[in-house]
């Protein structure tokens, strides 16, 4: 995880070396990297997935995702299948960027399903971040400018065109500073005009650069004087690669050994074999095909052959001072509209023009010998458009389009299952979603089946056959005597003779006093970092590991756990000081696998540590939440404060009875919000255990169970009276006040369910409103009242406003729970509450719910759902 956090600090457009980032070389513990250039309107989100099992990475609302792998360790025939939730798939194998960090191609949809097919225990993978976009993948473009033969005594011919294009990258196939490519010529002639583009420039050397021994001026300018590596690649080599969008670009050096079997040619073949992008372009100086004064240069044919063998799409060259476009061609020049590579010669950067004096082996399609200009490449995930853009006053233009050869795939489908891990108790069932993705136009029917089920567990699919792309609900049911333990269930999709599989880790828990779910974090049970795709923390991301102690006026992060050696922790490493790996920059979260709760009550218990410095505040927090479908409920919270708090393990227990019979996930969240501060959090020994208590009373408010509004006849509110119904959402001050959701079903108790024309129309006004239950006979044994609630108000509220839950015992009315208003904007959110009713054992009582807008009129909303006594 130290590697993952350090990598987050790297700039996406960092300085290039031969196929790697120089910043990555400076830290030996980090893998070399194939750079993915930054893109406008693209979001970069941190995550932390290290695994050898199936996982899903999502960013709600995204139209596509592109994952960054920091580890891909695949041995022998092991593979990792990636599939986008809205289409597109790719299978990674041991050949893909071994030992290097890299970005995948983009996958359509807001989720990418990762399905490993592993037999070697050494195999695994790690993803530390991803890019996402809000525009359809087919419409998402990057712009690359290309030009060669640029700068002699007059260097301002084409610079203005680059500024106008505002490209993501500028590739330059050589002869950039005439006559000899000295450092002085670069600094004095080239730099005043092309220097502003240096941070997006990706050069290849030309013969004029090599007029200075070893092209030393070229390497000194782009890499820094005396530096061996940098933007121009390794000194003496000058070849490297990088990615922009879904395109892989390779810079080559046609001034050094380039024949078949040469070091450069072998490096090129290795680079192309490892490439995962659907589209490929290469650039160097000397053209294989040219009708200009220099003519065809067959010495570069081995480079062209390697590109042809790996289905590359474009080659960009210079040397002849004109513009030429050739048909898609084989290396021998024969036109090949299926597998051929298209060469574009763009030697129009500013040097005096050359005529068409030669013949070429390839098919010449278009060209010009008297116009300066720049090539503009508009690139998508599957296509290109290449335009010749003339300088001001020029009239010649040219356009050609094409489709990337590796983007076109044979019809195929993939199968994934979410979640990748599921826990159910004996006598219960749990559900997951099986997704069948389509690539290459596959639209057939796929039948689904499950194998590897433990004794006493059955699987069903609804529907059992899916037309791709599509989904099916998987239900796993365990009978009362089902075999307990953890098993790997294989989901198989079959279409004709083709089968695709996905796996799910199933844990069956005993209900004979055993746990519904338990995790001591000694092994990976399928927790997912940043599952919602909205985390913002830049350091201290939650991880499972052996924590190292930190000290700042006392121990903050504990170096101990409550069992074993691992816990959940916000950055397990100590670093050089306590603040290096604590939570910084926002929110970090980690979410459990799905847990199916039994119909009876359950209890969540865990050990936790929250520690902070005196620079903390109440904006910082640690929360344990229950994710129930789309509803997220905070069931435990500890806030920061402007005081120094040392770390210590503490126990906590939360009643989960309100979620009985539902499939939920636990989510642990920590945040350093506002001013940066020292804030550490840890969790260990999480257990969900069945309750032995009997349900005395429960109401999800889906039917009328005898509640009475204003039972005492003393209510004073004029609007917003309590009612049972389907609430409508209201918004004020850019915040949701009355929630349009419930915690189960469609109804809840609410202070005026309608939204009205504005948030304040149907809220509580003019006094207080109440609603009282029917009589409830409590047993002689102790009982607990649990419920879900939401309180929201505007900044015109005050502590005179309230939500109260009270108990009526004869003529005595006692407040059990209270939430007061305040002069701040507070948004609505479902939360959990639990109150002991032991003092009322054996008595007949009623539950009374009250909400009041007292004194000055204000915006105040209250809701209550899933009330239960057990």
mmCIF file of N, CA and C in Angstrom, residues 423-424 507-510 514-525 595 604-606 684-690:
data_model
loop_
_atom_site.group_PDB
_atom_site.id
_atom_site.type_symbol
_atom_site.label_atom_id
_atom_site.label_comp_id
_atom_site.label_asym_id
_atom_site.label_seq_id
_atom_site.Cartn_x
_atom_site.Cartn_y
_atom_site.Cartn_z
ATOM 1 N N UNK A 423 -21.994 -13.692 2.167
ATOM 2 C CA UNK A 423 -22.100 -14.446 3.415
ATOM 3 C C UNK A 423 -23.573 -14.611 3.775
ATOM 4 N N UNK A 424 -24.003 -15.863 4.016
ATOM 5 C CA UNK A 424 -25.383 -16.123 4.411
ATOM 6 C C UNK A 424 -25.388 -17.087 5.587
ATOM 7 N N UNK A 507 -19.689 -17.822 1.864
ATOM 8 C CA UNK A 507 -19.491 -18.247 3.248
ATOM 9 C C UNK A 507 -20.852 -18.557 3.871
ATOM 10 N N UNK A 508 -21.025 -19.773 4.359
ATOM 11 C CA UNK A 508 -22.242 -20.176 5.064
ATOM 12 C C UNK A 508 -21.931 -20.179 6.558
ATOM 13 N N UNK A 509 -22.702 -19.383 7.313
ATOM 14 C CA UNK A 509 -22.506 -19.268 8.760
ATOM 15 C C UNK A 509 -23.544 -20.105 9.491
ATOM 16 N N UNK A 510 -23.138 -20.641 10.614
ATOM 17 C CA UNK A 510 -24.060 -21.410 11.455
ATOM 18 C C UNK A 510 -25.011 -20.470 12.171
ATOM 19 N N UNK A 514 -23.856 -19.204 16.278
ATOM 20 C CA UNK A 514 -22.646 -18.768 15.606
ATOM 21 C C UNK A 514 -22.816 -17.397 14.989
ATOM 22 N N UNK A 515 -21.763 -16.942 14.302
ATOM 23 C CA UNK A 515 -21.777 -15.623 13.689
ATOM 24 C C UNK A 515 -22.482 -15.653 12.342
ATOM 25 N N UNK A 516 -23.197 -14.575 12.040
ATOM 26 C CA UNK A 516 -23.705 -14.365 10.690
ATOM 27 C C UNK A 516 -22.558 -13.939 9.783
ATOM 28 N N UNK A 517 -21.667 -13.127 10.334
ATOM 29 C CA UNK A 517 -20.475 -12.677 9.607
ATOM 30 C C UNK A 517 -19.406 -12.351 10.633
ATOM 31 N N UNK A 518 -18.178 -12.700 10.335
ATOM 32 C CA UNK A 518 -17.067 -12.376 11.228
ATOM 33 C C UNK A 518 -15.820 -12.140 10.398
ATOM 34 N N UNK A 519 -15.021 -11.150 10.793
ATOM 35 C CA UNK A 519 -13.769 -10.880 10.096
ATOM 36 C C UNK A 519 -12.744 -10.352 11.086
ATOM 37 N N UNK A 520 -11.660 -11.112 11.233
ATOM 38 C CA UNK A 520 -10.541 -10.634 12.046
ATOM 39 C C UNK A 520 -9.444 -10.048 11.175
ATOM 40 N N UNK A 521 -9.701 -9.962 9.864
ATOM 41 C CA UNK A 521 -8.836 -9.321 8.876
ATOM 42 C C UNK A 521 -7.482 -10.010 8.711
ATOM 43 N N UNK A 522 -7.427 -11.277 9.085
ATOM 44 C CA UNK A 522 -6.197 -12.040 8.848
ATOM 45 C C UNK A 522 -6.144 -12.545 7.415
ATOM 46 N N UNK A 523 -7.281 -12.669 6.764
ATOM 47 C CA UNK A 523 -7.345 -13.030 5.351
ATOM 48 C C UNK A 523 -8.290 -12.064 4.649
ATOM 49 N N UNK A 524 -8.201 -12.030 3.318
ATOM 50 C CA UNK A 524 -9.053 -11.124 2.544
ATOM 51 C C UNK A 524 -10.427 -11.755 2.354
ATOM 52 N N UNK A 525 -11.458 -11.125 2.897
ATOM 53 C CA UNK A 525 -12.816 -11.629 2.752
ATOM 54 C C UNK A 525 -13.652 -10.781 1.802
ATOM 55 N N UNK A 595 -23.765 -9.229 3.071
ATOM 56 C CA UNK A 595 -24.094 -10.033 4.248
ATOM 57 C C UNK A 595 -25.610 -10.134 4.329
ATOM 58 N N UNK A 604 -24.166 -5.983 15.687
ATOM 59 C CA UNK A 604 -22.839 -5.744 15.137
ATOM 60 C C UNK A 604 -21.906 -5.339 16.266
ATOM 61 N N UNK A 605 -20.792 -6.029 16.393
ATOM 62 C CA UNK A 605 -19.782 -5.640 17.370
ATOM 63 C C UNK A 605 -18.442 -5.493 16.671
ATOM 64 N N UNK A 606 -17.607 -4.599 17.165
ATOM 65 C CA UNK A 606 -16.282 -4.392 16.581
ATOM 66 C C UNK A 606 -15.395 -3.654 17.593
ATOM 67 N N UNK A 684 -11.018 -3.611 14.044
ATOM 68 C CA UNK A 684 -10.640 -5.017 14.101
ATOM 69 C C UNK A 684 -11.806 -5.827 14.647
ATOM 70 N N UNK A 685 -11.757 -7.129 14.391
ATOM 71 C CA UNK A 685 -12.695 -8.106 14.948
ATOM 72 C C UNK A 685 -14.160 -7.692 14.809
ATOM 73 N N UNK A 686 -14.576 -7.574 13.553
ATOM 74 C CA UNK A 686 -15.971 -7.256 13.237
ATOM 75 C C UNK A 686 -16.789 -8.537 13.303
ATOM 76 N N UNK A 687 -17.919 -8.483 14.009
ATOM 77 C CA UNK A 687 -18.798 -9.654 14.110
ATOM 78 C C UNK A 687 -20.253 -9.210 14.001
ATOM 79 N N UNK A 688 -21.011 -9.952 13.211
ATOM 80 C CA UNK A 688 -22.468 -9.798 13.178
ATOM 81 C C UNK A 688 -23.040 -11.099 13.724
ATOM 82 N N UNK A 689 -23.742 -11.016 14.837
ATOM 83 C CA UNK A 689 -24.235 -12.207 15.516
ATOM 84 C C UNK A 689 -25.746 -12.165 15.642
ATOM 85 N N UNK A 690 -26.383 -13.316 15.565
ATOM 86 C CA UNK A 690 -27.851 -13.344 15.687
ATOM 87 C C UNK A 690 -28.275 -13.048 17.120
#
